[in-house]
XYZ file of C-alpha atoms in Angstrom:
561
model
C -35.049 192.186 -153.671
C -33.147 189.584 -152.262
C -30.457 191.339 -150.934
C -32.864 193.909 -149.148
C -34.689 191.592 -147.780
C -31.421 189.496 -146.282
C -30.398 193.060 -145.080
C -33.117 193.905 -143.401
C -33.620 190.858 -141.684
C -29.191 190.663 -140.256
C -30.286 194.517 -139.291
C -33.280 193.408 -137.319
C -31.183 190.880 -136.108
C -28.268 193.170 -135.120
C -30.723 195.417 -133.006
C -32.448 192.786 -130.862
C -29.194 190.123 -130.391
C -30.291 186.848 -129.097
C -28.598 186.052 -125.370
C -26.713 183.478 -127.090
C -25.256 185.482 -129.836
C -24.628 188.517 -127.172
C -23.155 185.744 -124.827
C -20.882 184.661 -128.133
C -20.018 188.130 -128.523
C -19.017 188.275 -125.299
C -16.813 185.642 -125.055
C -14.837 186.509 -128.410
C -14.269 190.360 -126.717
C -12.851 188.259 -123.818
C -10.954 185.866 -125.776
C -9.206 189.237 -127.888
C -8.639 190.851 -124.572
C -7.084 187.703 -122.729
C -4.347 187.394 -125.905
C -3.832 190.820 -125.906
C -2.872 190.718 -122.031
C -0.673 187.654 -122.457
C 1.193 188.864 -125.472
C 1.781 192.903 -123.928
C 3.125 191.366 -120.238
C 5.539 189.292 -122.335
C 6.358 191.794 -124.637
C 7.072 193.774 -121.568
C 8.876 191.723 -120.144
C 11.500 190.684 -123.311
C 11.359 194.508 -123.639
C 12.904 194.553 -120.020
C 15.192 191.964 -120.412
C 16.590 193.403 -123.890
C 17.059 197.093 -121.847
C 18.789 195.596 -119.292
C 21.032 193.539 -121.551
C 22.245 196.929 -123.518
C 23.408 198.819 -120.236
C 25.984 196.429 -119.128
C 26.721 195.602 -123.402
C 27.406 199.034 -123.731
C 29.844 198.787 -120.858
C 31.631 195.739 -122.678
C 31.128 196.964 -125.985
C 31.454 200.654 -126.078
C 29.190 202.899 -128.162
C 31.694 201.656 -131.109
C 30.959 197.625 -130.344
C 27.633 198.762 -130.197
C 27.611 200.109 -133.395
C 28.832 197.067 -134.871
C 26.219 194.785 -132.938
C 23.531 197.233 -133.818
C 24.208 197.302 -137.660
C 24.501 193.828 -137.951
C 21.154 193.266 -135.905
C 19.467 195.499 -138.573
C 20.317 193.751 -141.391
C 19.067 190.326 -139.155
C 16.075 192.122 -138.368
C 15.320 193.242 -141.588
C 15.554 189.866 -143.482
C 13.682 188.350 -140.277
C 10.814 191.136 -141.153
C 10.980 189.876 -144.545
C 10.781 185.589 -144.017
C 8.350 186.041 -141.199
C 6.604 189.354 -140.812
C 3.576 187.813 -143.487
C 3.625 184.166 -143.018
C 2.808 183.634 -139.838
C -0.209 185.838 -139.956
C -1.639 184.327 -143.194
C -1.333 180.781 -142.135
C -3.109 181.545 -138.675
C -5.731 183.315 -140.583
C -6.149 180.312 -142.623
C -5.570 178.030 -139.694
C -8.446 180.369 -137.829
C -10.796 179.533 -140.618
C -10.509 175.937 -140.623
C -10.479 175.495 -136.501
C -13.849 177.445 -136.735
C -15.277 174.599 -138.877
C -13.298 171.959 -137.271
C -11.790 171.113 -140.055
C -8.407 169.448 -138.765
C -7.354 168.056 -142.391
C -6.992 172.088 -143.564
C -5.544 172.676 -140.569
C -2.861 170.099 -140.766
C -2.580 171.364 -144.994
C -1.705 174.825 -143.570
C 0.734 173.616 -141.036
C 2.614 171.517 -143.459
C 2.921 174.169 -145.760
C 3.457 176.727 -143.984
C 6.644 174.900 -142.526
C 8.229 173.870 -146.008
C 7.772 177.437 -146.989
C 9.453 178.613 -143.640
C 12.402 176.381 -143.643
C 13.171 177.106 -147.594
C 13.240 180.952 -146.211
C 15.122 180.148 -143.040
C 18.532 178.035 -145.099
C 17.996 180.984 -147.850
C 18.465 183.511 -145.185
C 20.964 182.011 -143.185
C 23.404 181.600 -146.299
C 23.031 184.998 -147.136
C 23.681 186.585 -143.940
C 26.789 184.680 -143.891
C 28.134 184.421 -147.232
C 27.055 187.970 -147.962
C 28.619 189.104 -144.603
C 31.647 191.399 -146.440
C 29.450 192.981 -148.715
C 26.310 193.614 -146.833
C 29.501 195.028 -144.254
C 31.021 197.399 -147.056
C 27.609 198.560 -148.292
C 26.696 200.286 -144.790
C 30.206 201.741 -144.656
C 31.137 199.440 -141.741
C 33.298 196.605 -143.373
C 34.051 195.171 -139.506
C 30.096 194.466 -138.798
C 30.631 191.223 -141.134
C 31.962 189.008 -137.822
C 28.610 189.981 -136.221
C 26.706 189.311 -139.383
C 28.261 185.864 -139.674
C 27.784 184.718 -136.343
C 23.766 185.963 -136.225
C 23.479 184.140 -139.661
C 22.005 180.680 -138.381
C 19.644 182.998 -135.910
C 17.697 183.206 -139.581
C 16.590 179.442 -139.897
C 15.347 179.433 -136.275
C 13.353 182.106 -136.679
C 11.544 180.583 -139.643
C 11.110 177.383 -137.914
C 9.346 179.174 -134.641
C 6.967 181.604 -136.989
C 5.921 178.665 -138.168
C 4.818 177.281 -134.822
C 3.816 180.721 -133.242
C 1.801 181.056 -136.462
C 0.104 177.727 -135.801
C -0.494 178.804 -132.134
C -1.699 181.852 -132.794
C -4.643 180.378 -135.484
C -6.131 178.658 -132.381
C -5.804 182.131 -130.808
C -3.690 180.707 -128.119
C -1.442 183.226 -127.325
C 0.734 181.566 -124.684
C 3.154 179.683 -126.516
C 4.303 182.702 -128.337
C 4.709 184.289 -125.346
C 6.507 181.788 -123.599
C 8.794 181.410 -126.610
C 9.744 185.315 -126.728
C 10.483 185.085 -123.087
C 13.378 182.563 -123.924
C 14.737 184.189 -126.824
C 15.314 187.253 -124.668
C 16.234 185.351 -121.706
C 18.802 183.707 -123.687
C 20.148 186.916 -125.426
C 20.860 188.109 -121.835
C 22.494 185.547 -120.551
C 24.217 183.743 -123.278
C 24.464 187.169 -124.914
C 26.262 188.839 -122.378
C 28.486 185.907 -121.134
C 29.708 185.429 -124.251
C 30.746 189.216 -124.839
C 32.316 189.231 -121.478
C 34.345 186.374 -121.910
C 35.192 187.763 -125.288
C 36.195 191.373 -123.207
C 38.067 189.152 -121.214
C 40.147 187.289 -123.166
C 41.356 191.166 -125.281
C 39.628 191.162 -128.855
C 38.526 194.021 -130.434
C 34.999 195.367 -130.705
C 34.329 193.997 -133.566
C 34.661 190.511 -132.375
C 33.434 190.868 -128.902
C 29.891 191.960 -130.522
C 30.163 188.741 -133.060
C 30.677 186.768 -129.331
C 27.432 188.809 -128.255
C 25.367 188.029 -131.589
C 26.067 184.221 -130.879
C 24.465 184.281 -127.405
C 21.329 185.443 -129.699
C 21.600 182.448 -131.862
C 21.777 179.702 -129.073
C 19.225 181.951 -127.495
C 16.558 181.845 -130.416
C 17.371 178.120 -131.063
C 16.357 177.011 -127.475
C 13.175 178.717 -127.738
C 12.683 176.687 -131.036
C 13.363 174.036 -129.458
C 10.031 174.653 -126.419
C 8.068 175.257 -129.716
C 8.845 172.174 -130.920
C 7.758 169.681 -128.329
C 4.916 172.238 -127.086
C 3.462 171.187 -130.403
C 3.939 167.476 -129.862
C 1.749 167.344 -127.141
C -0.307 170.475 -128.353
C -3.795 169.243 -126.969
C -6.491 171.233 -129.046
C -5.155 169.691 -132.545
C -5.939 166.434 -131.131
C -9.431 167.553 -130.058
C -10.338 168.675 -133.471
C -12.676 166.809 -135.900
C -13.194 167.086 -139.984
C -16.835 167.458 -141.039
C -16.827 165.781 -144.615
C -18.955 168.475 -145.709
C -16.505 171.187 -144.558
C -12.962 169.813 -146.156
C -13.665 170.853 -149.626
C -14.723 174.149 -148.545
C -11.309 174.986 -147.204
C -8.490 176.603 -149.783
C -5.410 174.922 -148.657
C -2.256 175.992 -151.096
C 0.517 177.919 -151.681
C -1.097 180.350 -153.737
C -3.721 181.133 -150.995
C -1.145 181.574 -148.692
C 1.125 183.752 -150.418
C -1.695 185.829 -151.444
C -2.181 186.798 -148.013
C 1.537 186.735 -146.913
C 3.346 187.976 -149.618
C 1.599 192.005 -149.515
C 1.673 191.908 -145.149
C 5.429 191.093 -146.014
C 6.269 194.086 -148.158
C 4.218 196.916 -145.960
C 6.261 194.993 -143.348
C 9.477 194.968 -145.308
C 9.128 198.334 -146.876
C 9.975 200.135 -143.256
C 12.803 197.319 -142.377
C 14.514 198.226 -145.198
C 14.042 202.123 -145.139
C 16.263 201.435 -141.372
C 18.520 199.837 -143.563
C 18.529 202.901 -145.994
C 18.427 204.921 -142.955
C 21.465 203.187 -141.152
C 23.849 203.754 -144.296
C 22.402 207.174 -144.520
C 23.149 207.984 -141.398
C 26.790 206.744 -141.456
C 27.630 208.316 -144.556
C 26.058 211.243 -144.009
C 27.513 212.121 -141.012
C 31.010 211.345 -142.537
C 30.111 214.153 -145.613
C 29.922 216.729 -143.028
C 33.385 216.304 -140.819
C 32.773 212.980 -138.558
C 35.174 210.062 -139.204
C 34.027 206.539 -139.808
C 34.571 205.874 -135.745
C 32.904 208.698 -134.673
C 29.886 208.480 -137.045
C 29.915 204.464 -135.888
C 29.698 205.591 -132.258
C 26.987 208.472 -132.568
C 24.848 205.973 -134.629
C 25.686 203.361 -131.724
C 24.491 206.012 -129.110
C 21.091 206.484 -130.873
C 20.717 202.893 -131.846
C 21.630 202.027 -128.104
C 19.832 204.319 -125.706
C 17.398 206.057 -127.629
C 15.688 203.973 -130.477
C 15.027 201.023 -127.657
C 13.166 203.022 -125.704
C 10.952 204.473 -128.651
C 10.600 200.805 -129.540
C 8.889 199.891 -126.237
C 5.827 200.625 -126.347
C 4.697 200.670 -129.978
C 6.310 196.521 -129.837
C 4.107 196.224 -127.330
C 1.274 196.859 -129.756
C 1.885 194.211 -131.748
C 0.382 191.780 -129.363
C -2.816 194.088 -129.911
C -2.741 193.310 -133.619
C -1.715 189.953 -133.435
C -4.875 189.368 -131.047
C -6.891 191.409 -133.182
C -6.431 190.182 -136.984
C -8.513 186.331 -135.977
C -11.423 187.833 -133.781
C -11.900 190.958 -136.390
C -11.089 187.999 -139.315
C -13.927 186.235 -138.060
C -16.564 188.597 -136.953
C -16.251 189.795 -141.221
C -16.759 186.639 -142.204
C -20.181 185.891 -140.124
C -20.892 189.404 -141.373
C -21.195 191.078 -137.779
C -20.974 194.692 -137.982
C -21.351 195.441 -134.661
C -18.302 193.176 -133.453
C -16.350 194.511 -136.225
C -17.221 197.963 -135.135
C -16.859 196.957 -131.251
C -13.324 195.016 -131.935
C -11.851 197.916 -134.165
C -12.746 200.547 -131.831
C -11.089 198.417 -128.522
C -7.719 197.518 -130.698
C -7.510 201.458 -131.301
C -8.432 202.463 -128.070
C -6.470 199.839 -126.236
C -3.577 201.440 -128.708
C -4.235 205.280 -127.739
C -4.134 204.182 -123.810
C -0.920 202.646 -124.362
C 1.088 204.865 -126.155
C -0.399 208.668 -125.520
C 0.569 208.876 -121.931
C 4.036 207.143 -123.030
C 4.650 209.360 -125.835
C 4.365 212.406 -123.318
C 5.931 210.989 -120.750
C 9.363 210.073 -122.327
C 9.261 213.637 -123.717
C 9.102 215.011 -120.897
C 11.069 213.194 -118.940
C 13.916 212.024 -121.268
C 16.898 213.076 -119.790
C 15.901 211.403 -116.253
C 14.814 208.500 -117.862
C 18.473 208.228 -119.581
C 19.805 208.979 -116.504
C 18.645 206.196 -114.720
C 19.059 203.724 -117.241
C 22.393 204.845 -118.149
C 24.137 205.790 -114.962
C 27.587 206.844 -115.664
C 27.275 207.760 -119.482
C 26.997 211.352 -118.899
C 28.100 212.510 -121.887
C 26.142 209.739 -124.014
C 23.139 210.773 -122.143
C 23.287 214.440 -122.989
C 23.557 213.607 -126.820
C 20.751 211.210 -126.528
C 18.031 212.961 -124.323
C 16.903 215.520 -127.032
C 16.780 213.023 -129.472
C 14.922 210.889 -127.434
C 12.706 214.164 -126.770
C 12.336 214.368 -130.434
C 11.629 210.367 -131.566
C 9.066 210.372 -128.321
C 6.092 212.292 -130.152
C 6.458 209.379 -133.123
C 5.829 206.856 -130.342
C 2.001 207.138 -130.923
C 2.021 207.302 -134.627
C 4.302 204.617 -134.745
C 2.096 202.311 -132.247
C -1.346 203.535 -134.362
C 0.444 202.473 -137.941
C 0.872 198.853 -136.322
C -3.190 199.008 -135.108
C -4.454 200.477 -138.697
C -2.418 198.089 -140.582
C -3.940 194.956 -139.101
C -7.288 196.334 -139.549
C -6.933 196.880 -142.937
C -5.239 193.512 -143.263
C -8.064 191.591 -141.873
C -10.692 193.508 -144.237
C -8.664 192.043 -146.931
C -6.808 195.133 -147.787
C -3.270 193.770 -147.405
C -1.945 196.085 -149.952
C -3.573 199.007 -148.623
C -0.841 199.515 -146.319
C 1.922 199.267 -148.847
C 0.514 202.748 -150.528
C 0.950 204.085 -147.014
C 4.334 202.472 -146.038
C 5.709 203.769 -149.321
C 4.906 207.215 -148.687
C 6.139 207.552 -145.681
C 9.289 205.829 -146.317
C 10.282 208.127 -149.413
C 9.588 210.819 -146.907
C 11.784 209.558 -144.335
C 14.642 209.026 -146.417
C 14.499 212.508 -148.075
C 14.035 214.449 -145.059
C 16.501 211.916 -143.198
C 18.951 212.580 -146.525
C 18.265 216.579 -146.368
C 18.514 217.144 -141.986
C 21.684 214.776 -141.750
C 23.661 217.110 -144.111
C 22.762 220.016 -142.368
C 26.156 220.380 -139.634
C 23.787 222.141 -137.085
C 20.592 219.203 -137.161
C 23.201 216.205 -138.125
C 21.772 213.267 -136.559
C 18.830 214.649 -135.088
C 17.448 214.563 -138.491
C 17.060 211.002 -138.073
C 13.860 211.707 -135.167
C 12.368 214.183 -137.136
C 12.111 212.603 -140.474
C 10.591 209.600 -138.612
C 8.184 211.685 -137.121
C 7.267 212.698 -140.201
C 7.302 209.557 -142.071
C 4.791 207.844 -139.267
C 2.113 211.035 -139.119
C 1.632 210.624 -142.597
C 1.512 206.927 -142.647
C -1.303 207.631 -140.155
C -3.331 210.143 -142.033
C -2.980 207.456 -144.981
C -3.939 204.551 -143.499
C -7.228 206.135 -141.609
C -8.032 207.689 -145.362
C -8.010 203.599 -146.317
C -9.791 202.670 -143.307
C -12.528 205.277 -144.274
C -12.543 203.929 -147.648
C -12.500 200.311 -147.650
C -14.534 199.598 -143.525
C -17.189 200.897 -141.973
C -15.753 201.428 -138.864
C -14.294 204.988 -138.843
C -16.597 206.445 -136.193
C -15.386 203.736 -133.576
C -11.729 205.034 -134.506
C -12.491 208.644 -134.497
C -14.331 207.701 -130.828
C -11.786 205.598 -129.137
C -8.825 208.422 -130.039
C -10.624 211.170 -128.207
C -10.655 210.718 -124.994
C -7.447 208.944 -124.261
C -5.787 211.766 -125.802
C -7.362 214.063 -123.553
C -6.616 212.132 -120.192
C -3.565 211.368 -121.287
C -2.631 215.235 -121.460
C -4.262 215.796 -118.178
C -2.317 212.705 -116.346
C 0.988 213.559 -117.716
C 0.674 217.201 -118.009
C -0.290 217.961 -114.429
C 2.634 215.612 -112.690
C 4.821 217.123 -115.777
C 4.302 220.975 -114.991
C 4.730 220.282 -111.155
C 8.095 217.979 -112.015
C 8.872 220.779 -114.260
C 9.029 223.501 -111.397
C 10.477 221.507 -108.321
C 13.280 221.402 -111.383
C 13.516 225.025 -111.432
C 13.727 225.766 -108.206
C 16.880 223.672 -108.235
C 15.443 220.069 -106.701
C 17.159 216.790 -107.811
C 15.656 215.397 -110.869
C 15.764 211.973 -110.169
C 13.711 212.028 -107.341
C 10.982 214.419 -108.432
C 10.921 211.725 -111.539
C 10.622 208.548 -109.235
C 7.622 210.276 -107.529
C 6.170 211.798 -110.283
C 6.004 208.255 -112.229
C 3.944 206.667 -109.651
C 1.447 209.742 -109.241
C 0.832 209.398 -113.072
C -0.094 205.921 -113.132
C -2.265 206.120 -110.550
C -4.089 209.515 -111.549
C -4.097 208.239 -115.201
C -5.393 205.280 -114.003
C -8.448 206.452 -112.084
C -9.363 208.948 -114.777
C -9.472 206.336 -117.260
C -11.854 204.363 -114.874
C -13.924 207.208 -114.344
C -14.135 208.449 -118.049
C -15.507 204.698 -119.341
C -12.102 203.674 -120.912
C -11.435 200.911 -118.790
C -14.498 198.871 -118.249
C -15.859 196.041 -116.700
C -14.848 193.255 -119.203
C -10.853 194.736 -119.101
C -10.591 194.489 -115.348
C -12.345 191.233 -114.744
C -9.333 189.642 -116.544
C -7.249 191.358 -113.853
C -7.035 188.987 -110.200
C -10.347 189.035 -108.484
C -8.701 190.748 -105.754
C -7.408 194.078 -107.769
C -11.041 193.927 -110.035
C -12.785 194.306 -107.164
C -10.755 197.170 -105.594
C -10.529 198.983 -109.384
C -14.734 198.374 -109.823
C -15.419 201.372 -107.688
C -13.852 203.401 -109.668
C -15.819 202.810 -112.467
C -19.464 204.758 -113.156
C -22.178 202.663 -112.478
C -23.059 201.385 -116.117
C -25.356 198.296 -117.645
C -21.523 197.215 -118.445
C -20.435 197.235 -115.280
């Protein structure tokens, strides 16, 4: 009886919101929306900067060097996934709970911890990257990666040491300082990067060591962005603002165990796909040898994909991170206060926010892969007509790939964190089998590395909306937000597409037609999503008051609006 009657009453409640709780409401949809604009123009941005750093690499380099840098950067990446992916998330969930009872003695717990933890993980990683150089070399095939892998090896420790902060950061839901950071890192893989390799180039090694050269600039790179981190926390202004209610300190679970509980399952979903890439890599390498290529020529058509196709796949799902780091301590908190309706209202925006994002890109560098290659690449001809159908192939994964980061989040702030790992599983024994199967075929070779991640993220997908359907109540706001941005997105990229498609035929130049038809794409994709409701009133009053107001009338005249 007691339960019924509690229920009735948050329903009754829920219906008629108070202005205060719909002004609350407010303000926590703006203060998801503002991180999730700070984090995508920075991921953007290092997104830019790391493109731009692999055109002139690959000039120093060579799709062999590449190869080398690549492989080594894997096997970074994938112990990176597995030190940080899970921490930093659990201690600014835990870090979110205590700022939202003030409660700066489990806040200053949490940090503490999570900063032992993360420098243990850092000097563990670090050693192994470069004592295990040779081996980890030899087990991909590619005994000469082990320079690169040596000289990456103290990127590992600063890493740790800036998910701690960015975790920290992030629990406060201030999203700037992450940003900021990742801006340096790539800034400094550019230019310490690439002045490195080029004196290297300069001075006659081999490929081998001119990418180790290269892999250093990423070190110093990742260390001076530690370094901002560092005193950005000194004078870090909201820790000194907080205050500890005595009757809120014992009500906060400060240990390891609480925070391994939530990082340890985030960190194998996360893991599970970094090291199927591994899996994949030596697949790919030794599969290609089985049927005719030598280990050079297998090195450089891995480099090619690794190089100019699998960076631009990455764009825009990486950009969708900063949609789940935004949305894991809003959707955290409106569970705990038991608020449907947020949850319902935050789920749908992080999915549709996702389905804007990546449709229209997911078409778009299908269509348009070979000009896009083109442009990036000038002067790689023949790399660029190897690359452009798999690029053609790996775009359709772009949106399952950027949904899988969306669903995974939601399910991890429900409390599911090992929901995903059923999912991530799956599609990883998929991947590898069809990846395994495609390779050895001499016709498909290494365009069975696109398909069998297409089919390894679709059924991810289907997996992880089963869960969602499950373990949530907020299906229908998925179901709702997927819909129609799938639908302008075929109409925005279609219509330029077909037109693009024809001038082609008819024997104009393709880079042209493509440089026009980008901007009427964005702009008709734009307007329809105004018109259709999926960018509203609360999105574009973020935006400078001068572009709001232009964009506002565009947009149907709603209550919202």
């Amino acid at each position: 009886m007691r339960f019924s009657v509690k229920a009735t009453a948050e329903n009754k409640q829920a219906k008629t919101p108070s202005p205060q709780t719909s002004k609350g409401k407010a303000s926590e949809g703006r203060v998801f929306l503002s991180g999730v604009v700070v984090l995508t123009l920075s991921t953007v941005l290092v997104k830019l900067i790391g493109l731009f750093y692999k055109i002139p690499m690959l000039h120093y380099l060579g799709s062999e060097g590449m190869g080398y840098f690549n492989a080594a950067y894997e096997w970074y990446a994938t112990l990176c996934v597995i030190s940080t992916s899970g921490l930093p998330l659990a201690s600014s969930m835990l870090i979110a709970r205590a700022v939202a009872v003030g409660d700066a003695i489990a806040v200053h717990r949490v940090e503490r911890l999570a900063m032992r933890v993360f420098t243990f993980l850092g000097v563990i990683g670090s050693l192994l990257l470069f004592l295990g150089a040779a081996p980890l070399s030899r087990l991909i095939g590619s005994p000469d990666t082990r320079f690169a892998l040596m000289a990456v090896a103290p990127t590992m420790l600063f890493s740790c040491l800036s998910g701690a902060y960015r975790g920290y950061f992030q629990g406060y839901q201030d999203m700037l300082p992450t940003a900021i950071s990742q801006i340096i890192e790539a800034a400094g893989k550019l230019i310490l990067g690439l002045t490195f390799a080029i004196i290297a180039w300069h001075k006659g090694f081999d490929a081998p060591h001119v990418a180790a050269w290269a892999m250093l600039g990423l070190s110093v790179g990742v260390a001076i962005s530690t370094v901002y981190l560092f005193l950005h926390r000194k004078g870090y202004k909201a820790a000194r603002a907080l205050t500890s209610p005595i009757e809120n300190v014992a009500k906060q679970n400060v240990s390891l165990r609480a925070l391994l509980g939530i990082a340890v399952p985030i960190t194998i979903s996360s893991s599970v796909m970094s090291l199927t890439r591994l899996f994949d890599m030596a697949m790919i390498l030794r599969r290609l040898q089985y049927i005719g290529y030598d280990g050079a020529q297998a090195n450089a058509l891995y480099g090619v994909y690794t190089t100019m196709v699998v960076p631009i796949f990455n764009l825009i799902p990486s950009l969708i991170t900063s949609v789940a780091l935004a949305l894991v301590p809003t959707l955290t908190a409106a569970i705990k206060a038991g608020d449907l309706q947020t949850q319902r209202t935050t789920a749908g925006t992080a999915i549709r926010l996702t389905a804007l994002l990546s449709l229209p890109a997911s078409l778009a560098v299908a269509i348009y892969s070979r000009t896009i290659l083109s442009l990036l690449f000038h002067g790689q001809e023949a790399a660029v007509e190897q690359s452009a159908p798999m690029l053609s192939i790996l775009a359709v994964s772009v949106f399952f790939s950027s949904v899988i980061t969306t669903t995974n989040a939601i399910l991890q702030a429900y409390g599911r964190v090992n929901a995903p790992i059923v999912s991530m599983l799956a599609g990883s024994v998929l991947k590898l089998g069809a990846a395994y199967v495609l390779i050895g075929i001499p016709s498909v070779n290494i365009y069975g590395a696109p398909i069998s991640t297409f089919l390894c993220d679709a059924l991810i997908v289907g997996i992880n909306f089963y869960l969602i359907a499950k373990h949530t109540d907020v299906l229908g706001s998925l179901k709702s937000a997927l819909v129609r941005p799938l639908l302008t997105s075929a109409f925005a990229v279609g219509l330029p597409g077909v037109v693009y498609a024809v001038f082609v035929r008819l024997g104009y130049a393709d880079i042209p037609l493509f440089l026009a038809a980008v901007p009427a794409t964005l702009a008709l994709y734009l307007v329809l999503c105004l018109r259709n409701g999926l960018i509203g009133g609360t999105e574009i009053s973020m935006l400078p008051k001068g572009i709001s107001c232009h964009l506002m009338r565009f947009c149907p005249k709603t209550k919202e609006s």
